[in-house]
mmCIF file of C-alpha atoms and ligand atoms in Angstrom:
data_model
loop_
_atom_site.group_PDB
_atom_site.id
_atom_site.type_symbol
_atom_site.label_atom_id
_atom_site.label_comp_id
_atom_site.label_asym_id
_atom_site.label_seq_id
_atom_site.Cartn_x
_atom_site.Cartn_y
_atom_site.Cartn_z
ATOM 1 C CA MET A 18 0.000 0.000 0.000
ATOM 2 C CA SER A 19 1.110 3.546 -0.659
ATOM 3 C CA ALA A 20 2.531 5.485 2.273
ATOM 4 C CA TYR A 21 -0.038 8.199 1.532
ATOM 5 C CA PRO A 22 -2.977 6.308 -0.016
ATOM 6 C CA ASP A 23 -5.093 9.404 -0.581
ATOM 7 C CA ALA A 24 -2.394 11.355 -2.440
ATOM 8 C CA GLU A 25 -3.748 13.072 -5.523
ATOM 9 C CA PHE A 26 -2.830 15.901 -7.858
ATOM 10 C CA LEU A 27 -4.920 19.026 -7.248
ATOM 11 C CA THR A 28 -3.831 21.749 -9.653
ATOM 12 C CA SER A 29 -0.979 23.643 -11.279
ATOM 13 C CA ALA A 30 -0.775 27.361 -10.650
ATOM 14 C CA ASN A 31 0.885 29.963 -12.802
ATOM 15 C CA LYS A 32 -0.141 32.861 -10.522
ATOM 16 C CA ARG A 33 -1.246 33.459 -6.966
ATOM 17 C CA SER A 34 -4.943 33.642 -7.797
ATOM 18 C CA GLN A 35 -4.700 30.019 -8.970
ATOM 19 C CA PHE A 36 -3.216 28.731 -5.691
ATOM 20 C CA VAL A 37 -5.504 26.342 -3.814
ATOM 21 C CA PRO A 38 -7.152 27.743 -0.633
ATOM 22 C CA ASP A 39 -4.548 28.593 1.978
ATOM 23 C CA ASP A 40 -5.798 26.419 4.831
ATOM 24 C CA GLY A 41 -4.540 23.345 6.676
ATOM 25 C CA ARG A 42 -0.842 22.477 6.419
ATOM 26 C CA GLU A 43 1.377 22.467 3.358
ATOM 27 C CA VAL A 44 4.946 21.270 2.839
ATOM 28 C CA ALA A 45 6.890 22.666 -0.128
ATOM 29 C CA PHE A 46 9.651 20.993 -2.133
ATOM 30 C CA ALA A 47 12.089 23.518 -3.580
ATOM 31 C CA GLY A 48 15.480 23.166 -5.172
ATOM 32 C CA ARG A 49 17.617 23.721 -8.208
ATOM 33 C CA SER A 50 16.261 22.838 -11.567
ATOM 34 C CA ASN A 51 16.799 19.128 -12.290
ATOM 35 C CA ALA A 52 17.857 18.422 -8.681
ATOM 36 C CA GLY A 53 15.230 15.693 -8.415
ATOM 37 C CA LYS A 54 12.303 17.393 -6.628
ATOM 38 C CA SER A 55 9.489 15.739 -8.570
ATOM 39 C CA SER A 56 11.176 12.319 -8.364
ATOM 40 C CA ALA A 57 11.612 12.755 -4.606
ATOM 41 C CA ILE A 58 7.930 13.631 -4.146
ATOM 42 C CA ASN A 59 6.863 10.549 -6.088
ATOM 43 C CA ALA A 60 9.196 8.293 -4.104
ATOM 44 C CA ILE A 61 8.217 9.717 -0.711
ATOM 45 C CA LEU A 62 4.507 9.611 -1.455
ATOM 46 C CA GLY A 63 4.955 6.150 -2.963
ATOM 47 C CA ARG A 64 3.148 7.153 -6.127
ATOM 48 C CA ARG A 65 5.053 6.782 -9.353
ATOM 49 C CA GLY A 66 4.110 9.390 -11.928
ATOM 50 C CA LEU A 67 2.179 11.669 -9.563
ATOM 51 C CA ALA A 68 4.582 14.586 -10.092
ATOM 52 C CA ARG A 69 5.945 14.931 -13.628
ATOM 53 C CA THR A 70 9.668 14.308 -13.925
ATOM 54 C CA SER A 71 11.988 15.051 -16.805
ATOM 55 C CA LYS A 72 15.532 14.825 -18.056
ATOM 56 C CA THR A 73 15.152 18.399 -19.312
ATOM 57 C CA PRO A 74 15.984 20.984 -16.650
ATOM 58 C CA GLY A 75 13.251 23.521 -15.959
ATOM 59 C CA ARG A 76 10.437 21.063 -16.561
ATOM 60 C CA THR A 77 8.265 22.149 -13.625
ATOM 61 C CA GLN A 78 7.461 25.808 -14.344
ATOM 62 C CA LEU A 79 4.321 25.936 -12.245
ATOM 63 C CA VAL A 80 3.481 25.476 -8.587
ATOM 64 C CA ASN A 81 1.937 22.004 -8.454
ATOM 65 C CA PHE A 82 -0.351 21.207 -5.542
ATOM 66 C CA PHE A 83 -0.964 17.674 -4.271
ATOM 67 C CA SER A 84 -3.429 16.670 -1.598
ATOM 68 C CA LEU A 85 -2.517 13.976 0.932
ATOM 69 C CA GLY A 86 -5.924 14.099 2.571
ATOM 70 C CA GLU A 87 -8.151 16.667 4.201
ATOM 71 C CA GLY A 88 -6.174 19.903 4.767
ATOM 72 C CA LEU A 89 -2.759 18.279 4.109
ATOM 73 C CA ARG A 90 -0.760 19.182 1.017
ATOM 74 C CA VAL A 91 2.594 18.993 -0.698
ATOM 75 C CA THR A 92 3.737 21.461 -3.361
ATOM 76 C CA ASP A 93 6.257 20.855 -6.121
ATOM 77 C CA LEU A 94 7.888 24.199 -6.865
ATOM 78 C CA PRO A 95 9.577 25.236 -10.103
ATOM 79 C CA GLY A 96 13.332 24.687 -9.989
ATOM 80 C CA TYR A 97 15.708 27.619 -9.643
ATOM 81 C CA GLY A 98 19.136 28.343 -11.025
ATOM 82 C CA PHE A 99 18.616 27.116 -14.542
ATOM 83 C CA ALA A 100 20.615 29.503 -16.724
ATOM 84 C CA ARG A 101 19.170 28.702 -20.128
ATOM 85 C CA VAL A 102 15.727 30.220 -19.671
ATOM 86 C CA PRO A 103 14.626 33.556 -21.117
ATOM 87 C CA GLU A 104 14.793 36.571 -18.813
ATOM 88 C CA ALA A 105 10.992 36.986 -18.863
ATOM 89 C CA VAL A 106 10.516 33.406 -17.629
ATOM 90 C CA ARG A 107 13.068 33.919 -14.888
ATOM 91 C CA ARG A 108 11.319 37.122 -13.789
ATOM 92 C CA HIS A 109 7.981 35.345 -13.730
ATOM 93 C CA TRP A 110 9.509 32.565 -11.646
ATOM 94 C CA GLY A 111 10.771 35.115 -9.124
ATOM 95 C CA GLU A 112 7.363 36.758 -8.815
ATOM 96 C CA LEU A 113 5.614 33.414 -8.454
ATOM 97 C CA MET A 114 8.025 32.313 -5.709
ATOM 98 C CA ASP A 115 7.689 35.672 -3.913
ATOM 99 C CA ASP A 116 3.929 35.308 -3.978
ATOM 100 C CA TYR A 117 4.161 31.787 -2.695
ATOM 101 C CA PHE A 118 6.668 32.245 0.101
ATOM 102 C CA HIS A 119 5.501 35.630 1.337
ATOM 103 C CA HIS A 120 1.811 34.847 1.523
ATOM 104 C CA ARG A 121 1.415 31.149 2.131
ATOM 105 C CA GLN A 122 0.072 30.952 5.690
ATOM 106 C CA SER A 123 -0.343 27.169 5.537
ATOM 107 C CA LEU A 124 3.346 26.582 4.733
ATOM 108 C CA ALA A 125 4.458 24.330 7.588
ATOM 109 C CA GLY A 126 7.815 23.111 6.329
ATOM 110 C CA LEU A 127 10.239 23.194 3.434
ATOM 111 C CA PHE A 128 12.242 20.392 1.849
ATOM 112 C CA ILE A 129 15.216 21.778 -0.062
ATOM 113 C CA VAL A 130 16.178 19.128 -2.604
ATOM 114 C CA MET A 131 19.830 19.172 -3.646
ATOM 115 C CA ASP A 132 21.945 16.962 -5.854
ATOM 116 C CA ALA A 133 24.252 15.264 -3.309
ATOM 117 C CA ARG A 134 27.143 15.869 -5.698
ATOM 118 C CA ARG A 135 26.561 19.652 -5.602
ATOM 119 C CA PRO A 136 24.988 20.512 -2.249
ATOM 120 C CA LEU A 137 24.296 23.982 -0.828
ATOM 121 C CA THR A 138 24.656 26.152 -3.894
ATOM 122 C CA GLU A 139 24.205 29.903 -3.549
ATOM 123 C CA PHE A 140 20.537 29.506 -4.451
ATOM 124 C CA ASP A 141 20.078 26.782 -1.824
ATOM 125 C CA GLN A 142 21.700 29.019 0.771
ATOM 126 C CA GLY A 143 19.385 31.857 -0.199
ATOM 127 C CA MET A 144 16.353 29.614 0.168
ATOM 128 C CA LEU A 145 17.585 28.355 3.536
ATOM 129 C CA GLY A 146 18.174 31.910 4.746
ATOM 130 C CA TRP A 147 14.707 32.949 3.702
ATOM 131 C CA ALA A 148 13.048 29.991 5.437
ATOM 132 C CA ARG A 149 15.020 30.629 8.591
ATOM 133 C CA ALA A 150 13.960 34.282 8.624
ATOM 134 C CA ALA A 151 10.345 33.212 8.124
ATOM 135 C CA GLY A 152 10.583 30.646 10.934
ATOM 136 C CA CYS A 153 9.797 27.821 8.530
ATOM 137 C CA PRO A 154 11.458 24.498 9.430
ATOM 138 C CA VAL A 155 13.746 23.088 6.727
ATOM 139 C CA HIS A 156 14.877 19.581 5.800
ATOM 140 C CA LEU A 157 17.697 19.150 3.288
ATOM 141 C CA LEU A 158 17.268 16.178 0.985
ATOM 142 C CA LEU A 159 20.621 15.212 -0.554
ATOM 143 C CA THR A 160 19.288 13.232 -3.460
ATOM 144 C CA LYS A 161 20.878 11.164 -6.241
ATOM 145 C CA ALA A 162 22.992 9.639 -3.441
ATOM 146 C CA ASP A 163 23.221 6.540 -5.660
ATOM 147 C CA LYS A 164 25.739 8.536 -7.698
ATOM 148 C CA LEU A 165 28.135 8.670 -4.730
ATOM 149 C CA SER A 166 30.065 5.907 -2.998
ATOM 150 C CA ARG A 167 29.005 5.130 0.579
ATOM 151 C CA GLY A 168 32.036 6.920 1.928
ATOM 152 C CA ALA A 169 31.592 10.003 -0.234
ATOM 153 C CA GLY A 170 27.892 10.157 0.684
ATOM 154 C CA ALA A 171 28.656 9.976 4.393
ATOM 155 C CA ALA A 172 31.352 12.651 4.063
ATOM 156 C CA THR A 173 28.969 14.940 2.140
ATOM 157 C CA LEU A 174 26.236 14.537 4.737
ATOM 158 C CA LEU A 175 28.659 15.307 7.542
ATOM 159 C CA ALA A 176 29.963 18.418 5.768
ATOM 160 C CA VAL A 177 26.434 19.678 5.051
ATOM 161 C CA ARG A 178 25.326 19.090 8.652
ATOM 162 C CA ARG A 179 28.399 20.952 9.923
ATOM 163 C CA GLU A 180 27.718 23.859 7.600
ATOM 164 C CA VAL A 181 24.023 24.345 8.385
ATOM 165 C CA GLY A 182 24.205 23.548 12.101
ATOM 166 C CA ASP A 183 20.760 23.645 13.658
ATOM 167 C CA ALA A 184 19.268 25.708 10.803
ATOM 168 C CA ALA A 185 18.049 22.520 9.100
ATOM 169 C CA SER A 186 18.062 18.741 9.321
ATOM 170 C CA ALA A 187 19.668 16.793 6.460
ATOM 171 C CA GLN A 188 19.742 13.283 5.008
ATOM 172 C CA LEU A 189 20.954 11.259 2.045
ATOM 173 C CA PHE A 190 18.266 10.160 -0.385
ATOM 174 C CA SER A 191 17.838 8.364 -3.686
ATOM 175 C CA ALA A 192 14.601 8.200 -5.638
ATOM 176 C CA LEU A 193 16.275 5.706 -7.964
ATOM 177 C CA LYS A 194 17.232 3.241 -5.216
ATOM 178 C CA ASN A 195 14.491 4.242 -2.779
ATOM 179 C CA THR A 196 16.985 5.006 -0.040
ATOM 180 C CA GLY A 197 16.125 7.352 2.805
ATOM 181 C CA LEU A 198 12.369 6.980 2.334
ATOM 182 C CA ASP A 199 11.506 6.236 5.970
ATOM 183 C CA GLU A 200 13.546 9.161 7.258
ATOM 184 C CA ALA A 201 12.008 11.549 4.706
ATOM 185 C CA ARG A 202 8.478 10.367 5.545
ATOM 186 C CA LEU A 203 9.093 10.878 9.265
ATOM 187 C CA VAL A 204 10.098 14.485 8.618
ATOM 188 C CA LEU A 205 7.220 15.089 6.205
ATOM 189 C CA ASP A 206 4.751 13.712 8.756
ATOM 190 C CA ARG A 207 6.243 15.894 11.463
ATOM 191 C CA PHE A 208 5.960 19.032 9.301
ATOM 192 C CA LEU A 209 2.364 18.077 8.498
ATOM 193 C CA GLY A 210 1.585 17.664 12.183
ATOM 194 C CA LEU A 211 0.956 13.924 11.868
ATOM 195 C CA ARG A 212 3.652 13.080 14.443
ATOM 196 C CA ASN A 213 5.032 14.804 17.501
ATOM 197 C CA GLY A 214 8.621 15.525 18.443
ATOM 198 C CA VAL A 215 11.763 15.001 16.399
HETATM 199 N N1 GTP B 118 20.470 8.661 -10.401
HETATM 200 C C1 GTP B 118 19.402 9.328 -9.971
HETATM 201 N N2 GTP B 118 18.722 10.126 -10.819
HETATM 202 C C2 GTP B 118 17.663 10.816 -10.344
HETATM 203 C C3 GTP B 118 17.247 10.714 -8.977
HETATM 204 N N3 GTP B 118 16.185 11.533 -8.804
HETATM 205 C C4 GTP B 118 15.947 12.108 -10.004
HETATM 206 N N4 GTP B 118 16.822 11.687 -10.942
HETATM 207 C C5 GTP B 118 16.871 12.090 -12.370
HETATM 208 O O1 GTP B 118 17.127 13.483 -12.450
HETATM 209 C C6 GTP B 118 16.388 14.078 -13.512
HETATM 210 C C7 GTP B 118 15.527 15.215 -12.962
HETATM 211 O O2 GTP B 118 14.566 14.689 -12.062
HETATM 212 P P1 GTP B 118 13.256 15.514 -11.686
HETATM 213 O O3 GTP B 118 12.628 14.815 -10.526
HETATM 214 O O4 GTP B 118 12.406 15.772 -12.877
HETATM 215 O O5 GTP B 118 13.910 16.901 -11.177
HETATM 216 P P2 GTP B 118 13.205 18.264 -10.771
HETATM 217 O O6 GTP B 118 14.013 18.839 -9.669
HETATM 218 O O7 GTP B 118 11.761 18.041 -10.482
HETATM 219 O O8 GTP B 118 13.401 19.126 -12.085
HETATM 220 P P3 GTP B 118 12.646 20.468 -12.554
HETATM 221 O O9 GTP B 118 11.181 20.264 -12.315
HETATM 222 O O10 GTP B 118 12.995 20.576 -13.986
HETATM 223 O O11 GTP B 118 13.209 21.579 -11.753
HETATM 224 C C8 GTP B 118 15.578 12.957 -14.144
HETATM 225 O O12 GTP B 118 16.299 12.486 -15.274
HETATM 226 C C9 GTP B 118 15.518 11.911 -13.053
HETATM 227 O O13 GTP B 118 15.370 10.600 -13.541
HETATM 228 C C10 GTP B 118 17.995 9.834 -8.108
HETATM 229 O O14 GTP B 118 17.725 9.677 -6.907
HETATM 230 N N5 GTP B 118 19.049 9.177 -8.663
HETATM 231 MG MG1 MG B 119 10.106 18.917 -11.306
#
C-alpha cells in the first residue's frame, strides 16, 4: 500500500490567484532545476508518476499542488538556477516564488532538494536563509545519493550538517534506489503535524 494512499494531484498554478485555498498544512519541495524534486515527491509519497519528472531541466514551471488528505498538502515548486531560460521566464519565476513564500500561511515546512554531488549552492543558501527568517522548518534532501560511494555520501552529509548547524536537518536520499524513504516520511509527517517531536 502507498505510504499516503489518498495522495492526488490538485492543480498547477501559474499565478497566486490560482493557488488552492490557503488552509490546513502544506509542505513545499524547492530546489535547483533538475535536482530531483518531482522524483523525490513521487518516491516519498509512494506514487510513481504523480509529479511529472523530466531529463530536461526547468520542466516544472508551475506550482503544483498535491493533496494527501483533508487539509494536508505537498507542493512541487519550479526549480531555480537554470541559466538557459529567457529573462521573462526567470522574472515570472521570481514573482511566483515571492507570492508563494511571502503569503502562504499554511506553509508548515520546506524540503530543499539538492543533488548530493553539488549541495548547498548559492541559491540553496538563499532559500535556507529565507526559510530561517520566516521561521519555517527546513529539511535538506541530498538526493541522487546513488551517484556517490558510501564513503563520499557519508562525508557529504557530515559536511552539510556541519555547515548548516541547527538551521536545518539533512539526510541522504535516492529516488532511484528508494533510499532514505523512511527518514524523509518521518520528517514530512512531522511538518504536516501527523507526528510529535523530532
Ligand atoms: N540517479 C538518480 N537520478 C535521479 C534521482 N532523482 C531524479 N533523478 C533524475 O534526475 C532528472 C531530474 O529529475 P526531476 O525529478 O524531474 O527533477 P526536478 O528537480 O523536479 O526538475 P525540474 O522540475 O525541472 O526543476 C531525471 O532524469 C531523473 O530521472 C535519483 O535519486 N538518482
Ligand atoms: Mg520537477
